[in-house]
């Protein structure tokens, strides 16, 4: 029971980190960035190459992966999304799907479809054993501890960043009203670029954590966690940072419990059904702002 | 008065476009039949004919939701899979019962597939249509995944006593020894006795065009489009928003179900994984590239984008890469503000020239 809870929180923390990226991009650029899941995959491969092929130490490999993803995020935004700044949301969505296909197929060409065995990169903390003397001690692996700690640190840092810094305030202003923000002298394009950079950097961390926990790395590794994290972001109320965190962790716990107690095959269906139920009761998600309609 | 003439003119133009659509499909059928008779049709291409028909119908039905009703649906493949699996089960049961005639099996399978997909459409539509915009999109995505997951657990068999269902494994179906397993969970439907024909596909497309075009040009269709253009204004004029959105959504699901049955009965095996999120996106790409709300565009885009990857199969490694790049470039070329203004200017120049020629 407690075991499932812990592994659920661990998985949920990864979802939460991915969902934070989704939610920030959605909040500011008002677009569903379907390529986000594939940036996770690129992050995983970048860390894998740096760690395994080049033999770099783990912190350097993670930094390298974050750098690659940040640059990739900015480039994608500049080339594919910026020309569509005022286009319909459907056009941007299809473009994002195009970018997702592009990244997957590039990865397929570079690294082939053979799964890579990802080394556990986050075992620098000793694992904790709870209840050593009881009948069934519970081991919390180092990956779990690092994942949960990372997600909490990231959430706090992001909340502080958007709340206290000048750039964060600019982001909130752009997400409220793009036109008015521009009139106030905020560089909207730069703000959106920074958002993509942060979101993609987080995706790299998520990629390393995800692959450390589930060590098969393929070009399609990112797509399902991407969709689930997106679900988590919507569940928590898309555009809200604590909402993404809450949604991610709830989703992770729900998925693990569904796998343990109901059915492995149906666990995804149960997760998605939970989303539908939540949206029916609260149409803007758990912590989402209620939208007022203007006539 | 002037207004009236304009409206009449528009209706005429619409029905003209309708006839053009029927014409394109019939021409397509005639050309393919002639080429086939001449023996010039490659195996790879003739194997694609029925999937092309199914995808055209899927694109047309999704266009009803995305283009006419203005709601983004990311789970359309779910309805297709409901149609495909119910069609395959019904056809298999009939075959077991002694009805071996392919045409009868196909027609019954399509009707059953359409009805079940329609029921799924109602069940999904009730919660989904309460939501707006991106939330609606994610819930349709969720439903598509749920349908896929449930079908992944479904076991169906048939024996003398009738159909047997189970959601755990084959042994739990309580089937007698001489029974036949029709659907095997994640392995999908196996040993399907094919029944689909190209002619049936063409007839289904014509039927779909007939239904959608008449719906669009009716009072109901105008109400649906009024809701799309301005929901609040439409509501204020007394249009029942939920009812008309529901009509569009369920009609689309019914059509998708029959397309699914056509698709399912074209292969000897069919797996639930075939109808995942990527297939929904593929159909959405047909609709968007063909032009949202443009039925002719959907037909052409669905046909071309199903055939092209087959033709470029020798360049297997690069074709999806090129597909992705083309997709992005087309979206930017048709939706970027500056480029749009540019296309418009070019269009004006040509139109002006044409006008001057006419005057001379």
PDB file of C-alpha atoms in Angstrom, chain B residues 125-243:
ATOM      1  CA  UNK B 125     -21.077  13.809 -26.521  1.00  0.00           C
ATOM      2  CA  UNK B 126     -23.118  14.449 -23.368  1.00  0.00           C
ATOM      3  CA  UNK B 127     -20.096  15.241 -21.179  1.00  0.00           C
ATOM      4  CA  UNK B 128     -17.797  16.496 -23.946  1.00  0.00           C
ATOM      5  CA  UNK B 129     -20.074  19.105 -25.475  1.00  0.00           C
ATOM      6  CA  UNK B 130     -20.455  20.856 -22.126  1.00  0.00           C
ATOM      7  CA  UNK B 131     -16.806  21.863 -22.330  1.00  0.00           C
ATOM      8  CA  UNK B 132     -15.184  24.472 -24.552  1.00  0.00           C
ATOM      9  CA  UNK B 133     -12.172  24.741 -26.795  1.00  0.00           C
ATOM     10  CA  UNK B 134      -8.984  23.100 -25.594  1.00  0.00           C
ATOM     11  CA  UNK B 135     -10.731  21.320 -22.732  1.00  0.00           C
ATOM     12  CA  UNK B 136     -13.065  19.702 -25.207  1.00  0.00           C
ATOM     13  CA  UNK B 137     -10.081  18.641 -27.299  1.00  0.00           C
ATOM     14  CA  UNK B 138      -8.312  16.950 -24.386  1.00  0.00           C
ATOM     15  CA  UNK B 139     -11.475  15.116 -23.309  1.00  0.00           C
ATOM     16  CA  UNK B 140     -12.034  13.723 -26.807  1.00  0.00           C
ATOM     17  CA  UNK B 141      -8.383  12.623 -26.733  1.00  0.00           C
ATOM     18  CA  UNK B 142      -9.045  10.946 -23.378  1.00  0.00           C
ATOM     19  CA  UNK B 143     -12.121   9.153 -24.719  1.00  0.00           C
ATOM     20  CA  UNK B 144     -10.188   7.919 -27.735  1.00  0.00           C
ATOM     21  CA  UNK B 145      -7.540   6.441 -25.422  1.00  0.00           C
ATOM     22  CA  UNK B 146     -10.197   4.919 -23.141  1.00  0.00           C
ATOM     23  CA  UNK B 147     -11.887   3.186 -26.085  1.00  0.00           C
ATOM     24  CA  UNK B 148      -8.505   1.837 -27.212  1.00  0.00           C
ATOM     25  CA  UNK B 149      -7.676   0.546 -23.723  1.00  0.00           C
ATOM     26  CA  UNK B 150     -11.057  -1.101 -23.222  1.00  0.00           C
ATOM     27  CA  UNK B 151     -10.874  -2.815 -26.611  1.00  0.00           C
ATOM     28  CA  UNK B 152      -7.401  -3.989 -25.625  1.00  0.00           C
ATOM     29  CA  UNK B 153      -9.019  -6.013 -22.829  1.00  0.00           C
ATOM     30  CA  UNK B 154     -11.975  -7.294 -24.789  1.00  0.00           C
ATOM     31  CA  UNK B 155     -12.327 -10.947 -25.720  1.00  0.00           C
ATOM     32  CA  UNK B 156     -15.217 -12.023 -27.913  1.00  0.00           C
ATOM     33  CA  UNK B 157     -16.119 -15.453 -29.192  1.00  0.00           C
ATOM     34  CA  UNK B 158     -19.044 -17.073 -30.905  1.00  0.00           C
ATOM     35  CA  UNK B 159     -20.572 -20.543 -30.677  1.00  0.00           C
ATOM     36  CA  UNK B 160     -23.960 -22.134 -31.220  1.00  0.00           C
ATOM     37  CA  UNK B 161     -25.408 -20.357 -28.175  1.00  0.00           C
ATOM     38  CA  UNK B 162     -24.464 -16.924 -29.456  1.00  0.00           C
ATOM     39  CA  UNK B 163     -21.821 -14.313 -28.669  1.00  0.00           C
ATOM     40  CA  UNK B 164     -19.607 -14.572 -25.579  1.00  0.00           C
ATOM     41  CA  UNK B 165     -17.780 -11.613 -24.044  1.00  0.00           C
ATOM     42  CA  UNK B 166     -15.015 -11.401 -21.483  1.00  0.00           C
ATOM     43  CA  UNK B 167     -12.730  -8.647 -20.239  1.00  0.00           C
ATOM     44  CA  UNK B 168     -10.135 -10.905 -18.620  1.00  0.00           C
ATOM     45  CA  UNK B 169      -9.059 -13.663 -21.004  1.00  0.00           C
ATOM     46  CA  UNK B 170     -10.214 -16.234 -23.507  1.00  0.00           C
ATOM     47  CA  UNK B 171     -10.977 -18.917 -20.918  1.00  0.00           C
ATOM     48  CA  UNK B 172     -13.533 -16.704 -19.165  1.00  0.00           C
ATOM     49  CA  UNK B 173     -15.792 -16.548 -22.196  1.00  0.00           C
ATOM     50  CA  UNK B 174     -17.536 -19.846 -21.241  1.00  0.00           C
ATOM     51  CA  UNK B 175     -17.582 -20.835 -24.850  1.00  0.00           C
ATOM     52  CA  UNK B 176     -18.264 -24.355 -26.007  1.00  0.00           C
ATOM     53  CA  UNK B 177     -15.446 -26.266 -27.665  1.00  0.00           C
ATOM     54  CA  UNK B 178     -16.555 -25.752 -31.260  1.00  0.00           C
ATOM     55  CA  UNK B 179     -16.808 -21.973 -30.843  1.00  0.00           C
ATOM     56  CA  UNK B 180     -14.585 -19.501 -32.645  1.00  0.00           C
ATOM     57  CA  UNK B 181     -12.699 -16.655 -30.951  1.00  0.00           C
ATOM     58  CA  UNK B 182     -13.285 -13.434 -32.843  1.00  0.00           C
ATOM     59  CA  UNK B 183     -11.436 -10.833 -30.782  1.00  0.00           C
ATOM     60  CA  UNK B 184      -8.380 -11.591 -28.664  1.00  0.00           C
ATOM     61  CA  UNK B 185      -7.698  -8.551 -26.505  1.00  0.00           C
ATOM     62  CA  UNK B 186      -4.433  -6.865 -27.420  1.00  0.00           C
ATOM     63  CA  UNK B 187      -3.977  -9.222 -30.376  1.00  0.00           C
ATOM     64  CA  UNK B 188      -7.152  -7.751 -31.825  1.00  0.00           C
ATOM     65  CA  UNK B 189      -9.546  -9.388 -34.231  1.00  0.00           C
ATOM     66  CA  UNK B 190      -7.909 -12.383 -35.854  1.00  0.00           C
ATOM     67  CA  UNK B 191      -8.967 -14.480 -38.820  1.00  0.00           C
ATOM     68  CA  UNK B 192     -11.375 -11.878 -40.141  1.00  0.00           C
ATOM     69  CA  UNK B 193     -13.149 -13.077 -43.273  1.00  0.00           C
ATOM     70  CA  UNK B 194     -12.776 -10.075 -45.551  1.00  0.00           C
ATOM     71  CA  UNK B 195     -15.883  -8.532 -47.058  1.00  0.00           C
ATOM     72  CA  UNK B 196     -15.009  -4.981 -48.080  1.00  0.00           C
ATOM     73  CA  UNK B 197     -14.902  -4.049 -51.733  1.00  0.00           C
ATOM     74  CA  UNK B 198     -13.792  -0.906 -53.514  1.00  0.00           C
ATOM     75  CA  UNK B 199     -17.309  -0.399 -54.885  1.00  0.00           C
ATOM     76  CA  UNK B 200     -18.753  -0.534 -51.362  1.00  0.00           C
ATOM     77  CA  UNK B 201     -16.195   2.074 -50.303  1.00  0.00           C
ATOM     78  CA  UNK B 202     -17.197   4.380 -53.161  1.00  0.00           C
ATOM     79  CA  UNK B 203     -20.891   3.970 -52.313  1.00  0.00           C
ATOM     80  CA  UNK B 204     -20.152   4.768 -48.671  1.00  0.00           C
ATOM     81  CA  UNK B 205     -18.317   7.960 -49.704  1.00  0.00           C
ATOM     82  CA  UNK B 206     -21.215   9.042 -51.931  1.00  0.00           C
ATOM     83  CA  UNK B 207     -23.672   8.326 -49.115  1.00  0.00           C
ATOM     84  CA  UNK B 208     -21.534  10.312 -46.676  1.00  0.00           C
ATOM     85  CA  UNK B 209     -21.357  13.249 -49.070  1.00  0.00           C
ATOM     86  CA  UNK B 210     -25.115  13.073 -49.525  1.00  0.00           C
ATOM     87  CA  UNK B 211     -25.744  13.127 -45.774  1.00  0.00           C
ATOM     88  CA  UNK B 212     -23.254  15.877 -44.948  1.00  0.00           C
ATOM     89  CA  UNK B 213     -24.061  18.152 -47.872  1.00  0.00           C
ATOM     90  CA  UNK B 214     -27.777  17.940 -47.256  1.00  0.00           C
ATOM     91  CA  UNK B 215     -27.245  18.491 -43.547  1.00  0.00           C
ATOM     92  CA  UNK B 216     -25.107  21.564 -44.168  1.00  0.00           C
ATOM     93  CA  UNK B 217     -27.657  23.103 -46.551  1.00  0.00           C
ATOM     94  CA  UNK B 218     -30.597  22.462 -44.241  1.00  0.00           C
ATOM     95  CA  UNK B 219     -32.076  24.486 -41.410  1.00  0.00           C
ATOM     96  CA  UNK B 220     -30.235  22.226 -38.969  1.00  0.00           C
ATOM     97  CA  UNK B 221     -26.925  22.831 -40.742  1.00  0.00           C
ATOM     98  CA  UNK B 222     -27.398  26.577 -40.658  1.00  0.00           C
ATOM     99  CA  UNK B 223     -28.157  26.386 -36.947  1.00  0.00           C
ATOM    100  CA  UNK B 224     -24.957  24.359 -36.379  1.00  0.00           C
ATOM    101  CA  UNK B 225     -22.887  26.894 -38.313  1.00  0.00           C
ATOM    102  CA  UNK B 226     -24.543  29.786 -36.468  1.00  0.00           C
ATOM    103  CA  UNK B 227     -23.418  28.218 -33.184  1.00  0.00           C
ATOM    104  CA  UNK B 228     -19.905  27.844 -34.570  1.00  0.00           C
ATOM    105  CA  UNK B 229     -19.727  31.473 -35.672  1.00  0.00           C
ATOM    106  CA  UNK B 230     -21.180  32.971 -32.518  1.00  0.00           C
ATOM    107  CA  UNK B 231     -22.510  30.740 -29.811  1.00  0.00           C
ATOM    108  CA  UNK B 232     -23.975  33.502 -27.690  1.00  0.00           C
ATOM    109  CA  UNK B 233     -25.773  35.183 -30.581  1.00  0.00           C
ATOM    110  CA  UNK B 234     -27.119  31.825 -31.741  1.00  0.00           C
ATOM    111  CA  UNK B 235     -28.348  31.036 -28.235  1.00  0.00           C
ATOM    112  CA  UNK B 236     -30.025  34.446 -28.076  1.00  0.00           C
ATOM    113  CA  UNK B 237     -31.985  33.730 -31.239  1.00  0.00           C
ATOM    114  CA  UNK B 238     -33.399  30.623 -29.633  1.00  0.00           C
ATOM    115  CA  UNK B 239     -31.178  27.925 -31.103  1.00  0.00           C
ATOM    116  CA  UNK B 240     -30.780  24.956 -28.756  1.00  0.00           C
ATOM    117  CA  UNK B 241     -26.960  24.835 -28.664  1.00  0.00           C
ATOM    118  CA  UNK B 242     -26.555  21.421 -27.050  1.00  0.00           C
ATOM    119  CA  UNK B 243     -29.079  19.783 -29.364  1.00  0.00           C
TER     120      UNK B 243
END
